[in-house]
Short mmCIF file of C-alpha atoms in Angstrom, two decimals:
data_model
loop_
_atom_site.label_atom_id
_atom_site.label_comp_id
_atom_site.label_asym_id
_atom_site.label_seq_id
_atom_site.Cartn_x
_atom_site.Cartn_y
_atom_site.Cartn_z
CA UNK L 195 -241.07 17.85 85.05
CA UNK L 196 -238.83 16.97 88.50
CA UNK L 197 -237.52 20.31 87.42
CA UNK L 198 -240.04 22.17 87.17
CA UNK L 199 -241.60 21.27 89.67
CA UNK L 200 -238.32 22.09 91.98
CA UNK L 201 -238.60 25.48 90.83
CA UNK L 202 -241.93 26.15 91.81
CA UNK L 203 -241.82 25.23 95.33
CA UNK L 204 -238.29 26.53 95.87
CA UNK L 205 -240.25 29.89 95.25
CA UNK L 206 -242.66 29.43 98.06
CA UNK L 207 -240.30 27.90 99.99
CA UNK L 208 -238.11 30.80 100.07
CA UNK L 209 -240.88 33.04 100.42
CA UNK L 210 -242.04 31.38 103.52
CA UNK L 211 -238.70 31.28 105.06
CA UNK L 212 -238.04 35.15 104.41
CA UNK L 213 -241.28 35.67 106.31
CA UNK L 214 -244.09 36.08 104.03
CA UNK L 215 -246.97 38.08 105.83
CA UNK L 216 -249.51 35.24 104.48
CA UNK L 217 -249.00 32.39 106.93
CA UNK L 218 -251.41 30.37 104.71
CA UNK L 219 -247.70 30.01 102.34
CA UNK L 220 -245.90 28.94 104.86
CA UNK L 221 -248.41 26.07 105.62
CA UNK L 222 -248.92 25.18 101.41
CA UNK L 223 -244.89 25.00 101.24
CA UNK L 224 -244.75 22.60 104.23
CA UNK L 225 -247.64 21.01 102.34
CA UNK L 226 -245.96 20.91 99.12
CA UNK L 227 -242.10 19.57 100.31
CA UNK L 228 -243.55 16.88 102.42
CA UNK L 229 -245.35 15.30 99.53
CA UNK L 230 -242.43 16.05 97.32
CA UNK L 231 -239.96 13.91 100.02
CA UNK L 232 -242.81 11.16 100.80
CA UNK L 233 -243.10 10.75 96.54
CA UNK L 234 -238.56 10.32 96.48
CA UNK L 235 -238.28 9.21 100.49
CA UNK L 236 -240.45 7.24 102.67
CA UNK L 237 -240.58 6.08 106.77
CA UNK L 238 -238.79 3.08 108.44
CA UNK L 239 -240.74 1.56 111.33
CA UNK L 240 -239.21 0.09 114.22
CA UNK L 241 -238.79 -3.88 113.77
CA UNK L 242 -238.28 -5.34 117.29
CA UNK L 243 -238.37 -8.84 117.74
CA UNK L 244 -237.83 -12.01 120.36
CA UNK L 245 -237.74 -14.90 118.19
CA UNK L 246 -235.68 -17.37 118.79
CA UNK L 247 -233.50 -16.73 115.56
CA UNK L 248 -233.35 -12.98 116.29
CA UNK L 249 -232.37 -13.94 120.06
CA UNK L 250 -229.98 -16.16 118.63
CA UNK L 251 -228.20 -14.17 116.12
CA UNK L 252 -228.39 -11.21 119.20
CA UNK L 253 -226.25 -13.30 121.70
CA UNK L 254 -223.93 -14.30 118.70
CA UNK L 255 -223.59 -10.51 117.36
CA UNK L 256 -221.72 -9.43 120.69
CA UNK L 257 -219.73 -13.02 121.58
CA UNK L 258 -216.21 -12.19 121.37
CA UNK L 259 -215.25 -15.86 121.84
CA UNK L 260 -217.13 -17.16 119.03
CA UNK L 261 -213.82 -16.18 116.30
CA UNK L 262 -210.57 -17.39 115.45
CA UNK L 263 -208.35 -15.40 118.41
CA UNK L 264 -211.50 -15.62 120.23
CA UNK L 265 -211.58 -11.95 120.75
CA UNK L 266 -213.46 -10.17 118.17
CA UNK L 267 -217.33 -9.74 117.86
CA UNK L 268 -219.30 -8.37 115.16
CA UNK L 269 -219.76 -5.44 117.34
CA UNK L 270 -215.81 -5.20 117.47
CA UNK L 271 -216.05 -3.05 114.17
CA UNK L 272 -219.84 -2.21 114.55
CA UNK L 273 -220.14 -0.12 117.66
CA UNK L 274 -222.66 1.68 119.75
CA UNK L 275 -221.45 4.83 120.12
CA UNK L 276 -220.57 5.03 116.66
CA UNK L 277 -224.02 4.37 115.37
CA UNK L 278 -223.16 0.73 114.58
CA UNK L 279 -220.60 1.93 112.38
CA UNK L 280 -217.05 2.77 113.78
CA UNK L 281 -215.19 5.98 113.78
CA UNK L 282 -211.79 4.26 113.07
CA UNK L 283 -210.77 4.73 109.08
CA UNK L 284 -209.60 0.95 108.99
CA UNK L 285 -211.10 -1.52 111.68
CA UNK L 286 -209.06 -4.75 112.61
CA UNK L 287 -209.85 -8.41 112.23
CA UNK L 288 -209.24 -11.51 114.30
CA UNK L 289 -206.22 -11.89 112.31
CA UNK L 290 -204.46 -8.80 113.05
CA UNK L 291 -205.24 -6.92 109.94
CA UNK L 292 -207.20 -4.09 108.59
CA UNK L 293 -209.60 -4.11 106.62
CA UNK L 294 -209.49 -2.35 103.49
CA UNK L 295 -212.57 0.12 103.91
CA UNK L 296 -214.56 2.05 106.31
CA UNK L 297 -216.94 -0.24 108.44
CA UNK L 298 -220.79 1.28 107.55
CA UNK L 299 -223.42 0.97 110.15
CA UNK L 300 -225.11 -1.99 110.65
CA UNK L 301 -228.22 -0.12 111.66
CA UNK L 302 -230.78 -0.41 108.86
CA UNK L 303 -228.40 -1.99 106.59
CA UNK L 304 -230.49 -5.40 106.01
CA UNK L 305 -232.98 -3.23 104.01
CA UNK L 306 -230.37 -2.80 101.66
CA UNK L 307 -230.24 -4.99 98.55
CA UNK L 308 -226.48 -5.38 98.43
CA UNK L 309 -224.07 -4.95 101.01
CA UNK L 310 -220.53 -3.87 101.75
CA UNK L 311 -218.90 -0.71 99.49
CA UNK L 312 -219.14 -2.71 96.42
CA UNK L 313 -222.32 -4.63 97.02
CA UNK L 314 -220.60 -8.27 96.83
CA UNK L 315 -223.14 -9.15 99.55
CA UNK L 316 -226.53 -10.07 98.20
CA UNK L 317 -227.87 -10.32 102.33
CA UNK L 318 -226.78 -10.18 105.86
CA UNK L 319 -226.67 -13.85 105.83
CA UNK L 320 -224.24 -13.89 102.93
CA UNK L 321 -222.03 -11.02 104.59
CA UNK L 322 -222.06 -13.30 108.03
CA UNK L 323 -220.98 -16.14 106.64
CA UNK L 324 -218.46 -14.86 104.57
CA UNK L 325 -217.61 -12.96 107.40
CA UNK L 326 -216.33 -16.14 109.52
CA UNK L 327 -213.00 -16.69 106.80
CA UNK L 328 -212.79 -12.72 106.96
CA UNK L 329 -213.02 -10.51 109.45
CA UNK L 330 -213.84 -13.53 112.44
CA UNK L 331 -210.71 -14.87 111.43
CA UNK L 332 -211.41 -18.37 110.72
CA UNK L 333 -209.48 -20.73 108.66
CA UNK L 334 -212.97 -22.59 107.11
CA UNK L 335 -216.36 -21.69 107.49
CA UNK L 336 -217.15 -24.98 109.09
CA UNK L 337 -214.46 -24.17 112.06
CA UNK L 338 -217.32 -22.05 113.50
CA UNK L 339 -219.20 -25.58 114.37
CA UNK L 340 -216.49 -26.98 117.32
CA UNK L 341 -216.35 -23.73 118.45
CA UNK L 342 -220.32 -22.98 118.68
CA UNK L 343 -221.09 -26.12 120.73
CA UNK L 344 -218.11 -25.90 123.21
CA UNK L 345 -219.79 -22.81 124.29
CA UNK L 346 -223.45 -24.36 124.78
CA UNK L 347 -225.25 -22.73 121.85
CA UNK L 348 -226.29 -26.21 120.79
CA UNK L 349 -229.79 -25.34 123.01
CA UNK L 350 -230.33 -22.01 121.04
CA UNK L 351 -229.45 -23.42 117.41
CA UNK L 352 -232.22 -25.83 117.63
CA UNK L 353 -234.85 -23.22 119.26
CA UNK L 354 -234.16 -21.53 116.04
CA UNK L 355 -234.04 -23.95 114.20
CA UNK L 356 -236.16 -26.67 114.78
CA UNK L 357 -236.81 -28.13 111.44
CA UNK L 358 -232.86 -28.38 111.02
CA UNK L 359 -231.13 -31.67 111.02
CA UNK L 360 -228.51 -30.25 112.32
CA UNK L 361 -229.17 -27.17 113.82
CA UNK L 362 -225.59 -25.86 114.17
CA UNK L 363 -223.73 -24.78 110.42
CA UNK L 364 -222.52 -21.88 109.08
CA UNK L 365 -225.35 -21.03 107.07
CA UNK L 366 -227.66 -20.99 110.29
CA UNK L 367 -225.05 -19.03 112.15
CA UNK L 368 -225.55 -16.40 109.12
CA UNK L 369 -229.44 -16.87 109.22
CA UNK L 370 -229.44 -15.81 113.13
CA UNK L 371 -227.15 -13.00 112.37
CA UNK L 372 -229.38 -11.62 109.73
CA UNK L 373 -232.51 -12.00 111.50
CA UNK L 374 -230.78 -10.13 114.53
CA UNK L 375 -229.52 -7.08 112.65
CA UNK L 376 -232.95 -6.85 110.50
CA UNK L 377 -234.69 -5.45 114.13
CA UNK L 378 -231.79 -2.70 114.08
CA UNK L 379 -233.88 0.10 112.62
CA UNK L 380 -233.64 3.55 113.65
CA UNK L 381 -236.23 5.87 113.05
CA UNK L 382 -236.17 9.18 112.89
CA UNK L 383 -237.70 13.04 113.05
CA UNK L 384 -237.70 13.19 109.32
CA UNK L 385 -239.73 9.88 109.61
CA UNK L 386 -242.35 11.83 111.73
CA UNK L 387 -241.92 14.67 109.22
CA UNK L 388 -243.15 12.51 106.52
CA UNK L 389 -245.80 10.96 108.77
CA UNK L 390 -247.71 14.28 109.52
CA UNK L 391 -245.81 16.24 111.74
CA UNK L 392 -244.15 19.43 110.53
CA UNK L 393 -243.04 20.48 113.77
CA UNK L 394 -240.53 17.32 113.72
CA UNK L 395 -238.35 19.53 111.22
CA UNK L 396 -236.75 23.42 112.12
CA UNK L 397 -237.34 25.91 109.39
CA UNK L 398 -233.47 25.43 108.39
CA UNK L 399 -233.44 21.48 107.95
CA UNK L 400 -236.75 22.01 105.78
CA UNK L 401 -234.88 24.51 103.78
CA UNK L 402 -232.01 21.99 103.68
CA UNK L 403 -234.45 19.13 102.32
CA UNK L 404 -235.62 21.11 99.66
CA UNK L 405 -232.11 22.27 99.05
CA UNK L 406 -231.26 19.22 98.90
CA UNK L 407 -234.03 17.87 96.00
CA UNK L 408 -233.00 21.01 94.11
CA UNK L 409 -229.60 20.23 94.15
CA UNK L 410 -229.99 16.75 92.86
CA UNK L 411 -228.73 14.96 96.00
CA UNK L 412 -231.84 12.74 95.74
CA UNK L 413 -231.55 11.37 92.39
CA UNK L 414 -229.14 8.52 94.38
CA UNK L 415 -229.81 9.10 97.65
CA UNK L 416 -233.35 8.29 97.38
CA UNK L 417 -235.96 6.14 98.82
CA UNK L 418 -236.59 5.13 102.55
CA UNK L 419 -232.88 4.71 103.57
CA UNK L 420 -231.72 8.06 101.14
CA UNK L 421 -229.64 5.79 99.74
CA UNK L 422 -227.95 2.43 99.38
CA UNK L 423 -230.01 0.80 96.95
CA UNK L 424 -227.57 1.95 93.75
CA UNK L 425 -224.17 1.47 92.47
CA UNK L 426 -222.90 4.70 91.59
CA UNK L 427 -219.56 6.02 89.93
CA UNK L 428 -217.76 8.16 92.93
CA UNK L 429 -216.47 11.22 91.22
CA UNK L 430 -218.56 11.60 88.23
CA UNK L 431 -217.54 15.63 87.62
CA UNK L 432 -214.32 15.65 89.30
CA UNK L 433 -212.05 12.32 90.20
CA UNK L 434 -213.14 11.72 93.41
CA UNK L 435 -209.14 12.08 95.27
CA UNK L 436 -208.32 15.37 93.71
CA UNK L 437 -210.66 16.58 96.41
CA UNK L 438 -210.65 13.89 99.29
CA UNK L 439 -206.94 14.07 99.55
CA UNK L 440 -207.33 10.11 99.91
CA UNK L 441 -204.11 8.04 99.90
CA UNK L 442 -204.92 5.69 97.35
CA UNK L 443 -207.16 5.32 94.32
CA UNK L 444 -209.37 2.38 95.19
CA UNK L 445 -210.73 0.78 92.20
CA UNK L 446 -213.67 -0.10 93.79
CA UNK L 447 -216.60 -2.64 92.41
CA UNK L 448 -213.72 -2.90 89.33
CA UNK L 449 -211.90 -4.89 92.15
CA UNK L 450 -214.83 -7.43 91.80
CA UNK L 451 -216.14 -7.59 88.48
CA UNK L 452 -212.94 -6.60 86.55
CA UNK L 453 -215.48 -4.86 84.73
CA UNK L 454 -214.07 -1.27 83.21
CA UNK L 455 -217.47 0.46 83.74
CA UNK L 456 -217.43 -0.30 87.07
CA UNK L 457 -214.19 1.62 87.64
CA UNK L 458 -214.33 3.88 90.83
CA UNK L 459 -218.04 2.85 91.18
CA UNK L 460 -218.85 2.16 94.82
CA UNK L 461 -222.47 1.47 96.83
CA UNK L 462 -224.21 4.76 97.65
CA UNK L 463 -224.30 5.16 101.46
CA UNK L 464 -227.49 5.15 103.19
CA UNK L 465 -227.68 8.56 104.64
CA UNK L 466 -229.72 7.44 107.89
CA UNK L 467 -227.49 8.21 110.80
CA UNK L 468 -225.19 9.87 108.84
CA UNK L 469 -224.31 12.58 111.18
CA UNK L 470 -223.09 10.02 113.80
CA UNK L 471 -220.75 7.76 111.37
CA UNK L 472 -218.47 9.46 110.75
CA UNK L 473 -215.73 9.09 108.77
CA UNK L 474 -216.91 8.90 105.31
CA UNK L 475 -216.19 7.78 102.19
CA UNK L 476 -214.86 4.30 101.58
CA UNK L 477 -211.15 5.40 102.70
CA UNK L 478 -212.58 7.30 105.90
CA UNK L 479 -210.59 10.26 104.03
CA UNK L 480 -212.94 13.07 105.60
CA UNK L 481 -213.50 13.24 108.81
CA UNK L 482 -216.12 15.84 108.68
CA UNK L 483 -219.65 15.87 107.31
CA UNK L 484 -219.87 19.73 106.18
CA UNK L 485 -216.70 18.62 103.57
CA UNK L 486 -217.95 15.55 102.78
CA UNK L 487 -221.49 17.31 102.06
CA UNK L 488 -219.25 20.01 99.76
CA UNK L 489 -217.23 16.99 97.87
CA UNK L 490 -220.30 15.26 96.74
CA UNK L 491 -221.96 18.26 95.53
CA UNK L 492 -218.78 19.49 93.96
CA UNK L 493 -217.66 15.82 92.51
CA UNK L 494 -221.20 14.05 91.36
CA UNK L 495 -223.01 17.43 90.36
CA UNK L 496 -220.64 19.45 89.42
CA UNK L 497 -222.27 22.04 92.14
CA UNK L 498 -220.49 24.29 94.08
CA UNK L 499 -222.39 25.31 97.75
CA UNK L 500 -222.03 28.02 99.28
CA UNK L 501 -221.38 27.84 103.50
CA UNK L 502 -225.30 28.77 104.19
CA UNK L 503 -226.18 26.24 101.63
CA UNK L 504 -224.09 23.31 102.80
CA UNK L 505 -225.57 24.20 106.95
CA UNK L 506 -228.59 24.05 106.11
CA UNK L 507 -228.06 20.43 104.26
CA UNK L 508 -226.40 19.03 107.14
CA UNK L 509 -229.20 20.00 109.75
CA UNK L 510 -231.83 18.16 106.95
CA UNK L 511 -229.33 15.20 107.20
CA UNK L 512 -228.98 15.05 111.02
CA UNK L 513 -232.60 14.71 110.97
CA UNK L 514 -232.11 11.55 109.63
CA UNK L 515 -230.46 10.82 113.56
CA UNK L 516 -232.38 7.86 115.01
CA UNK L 517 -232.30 6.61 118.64
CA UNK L 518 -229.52 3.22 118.95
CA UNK L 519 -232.30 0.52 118.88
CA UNK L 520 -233.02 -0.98 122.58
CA UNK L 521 -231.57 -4.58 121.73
CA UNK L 522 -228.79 -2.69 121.10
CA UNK L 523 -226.54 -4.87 123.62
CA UNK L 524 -225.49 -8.11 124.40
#
């Protein structure tokens, strides 16, 4: 039926965009993609916030001195300019090491289900406080507790988190961060495209959305994030490095569940932002998104695009470009 009805309004669709004298068809196909995308998409809102536990988890997010060499924020692989993702293929830890996969962007992510590539994080709070033996470099969780009252967040802890016995522990460190990165939402023109306005979209990033139904892009990258609420097989057509050139084959969620099925299988990115995170992929292997845009068609669908085709898909995705949230900062 998803099918058919694909067909149908890729008709009018097309004969809107090759400038049908009815104007009228023009409108019904606007009409008819934007309740196709609100029925497989839907809007983020912004989420601002000054509670005491997103305040909290705000001033911890950017304190450098609150991990093992006393040097490395969450922002450290998270940053601004990137989008809250980070533009290096490997980021390093307060150890000294890199880590094995592309940073993703923070921005958003806590609507997510699961987190990280393999979705081994049920929630931002379980991703922080694993994070402190990880990527903060610390040799216990608890470590974080000396470390968080020589620097006076003692105050803070028990703002929020006044029915706490004892305010400070790793698990309310995690809590703050969560609460924090749960106001990072970024939304964007496609979100005022599915609210009403058609002008929020060009003529080619419409054509790219319904290109981009057609194709099947949207039967993962669905929902209000266009994404990140699956685990998906990466390379279902094709093996995925045949085409990515990548260095290594990364076993992916196999890594965690020693599970065959879940071989290659990684969490489908969110494509919110997309345009501004670059690289992508779990390996960073592709630096650009017009390839990575080919790959996937060519790799999960078995589809290849031509050069109009895959334009017109990445202006649809940098519509999914929203401002860096205000709180943003330290």
């Amino acid at each position: 039926m998803l099918a058919e009805i694909n067909n149908i309004f890729s008709v009018a669709l097309v004969a809107a965009l090759l400038g049908a004298p009815d104007i009228s068809q023009a409108d019904d196909a606007d009409m008819d993609l934007k309740e196709q995308a609100q029925a497989l998409f839907g809007i983020i809102m912004p989420a601002l916030s000054d509670n005491p536990d997103v305040l909290l988890g705000q001033a911890l997010f950017w304190d450098a001195r609150v991990s093992g060499d006393g040097k490395t924020a969450c922002v450290s692989c998270h940053q601004a300019e990137d989008w809250g993702a980070d533009r290096r293929t490997f980021s390093p830890d307060a150890k000294g090491k890199l880590t094995s996969r592309n940073a993703q962007t923070v921005f958003n992510a806590m609507m997510q289900p699961t987190l990280r590539w393999t979705g081994d994080r049920t929630s931002g709070a379980h991703q922080a406080e694993k994070s402190l033996t990880g990527s903060m470099g610390f040799s216990s969780a608890d470590a974080v507790i000396p470390v968080l009252a020589s620097l006076g967040y003692e105050a803070a802890f028990k703002a929020a988190f006044p029915e706490a016995s004892v305010p400070i522990s790793p698990s309310n460190y995690a809590k703050a961060l969560q609460a924090y990165q749960a106001t990072l939402l970024t939304p964007a023109p496609f979100d005022h495209f599915l609210s009403g306005d058609d002008s929020s979209l060009t003529v080619q990033q419409k054509a790219g959305l319904a290109l981009f139904i057609k194709t099947g892009c949207a039967s993962c990258h669905s929902g209000p994030l266009l994404g990140g609420n699956s685990i998906q097989k990466f390379g279902v057509v094709k093996d995925y490095w045949t085409v990515t050139q990548s260095e290594k084959r990364d076993p992916g969620r196999f890594e965690v569940t020693q599970n065959e099925a879940d071989l290659y299988t990684f969490r489908v990115s969110m494509l919110r932002n997309i345009a501004k995170t670059a690289p992508y992929f779990h390996d960073g292997s592709v630096a650009e998104l017009e390839q990575a845009v080919r790959i996937m068609a060519e790799v999960q669908l078995g589809t290849i695009l031509s050069d109009s085709e895959v334009k017109s898909i990445v202006a649809f995705l940098e519509s999914m470009t929203g401002d860096i949230p205000v709180n943003y900062k330290p």
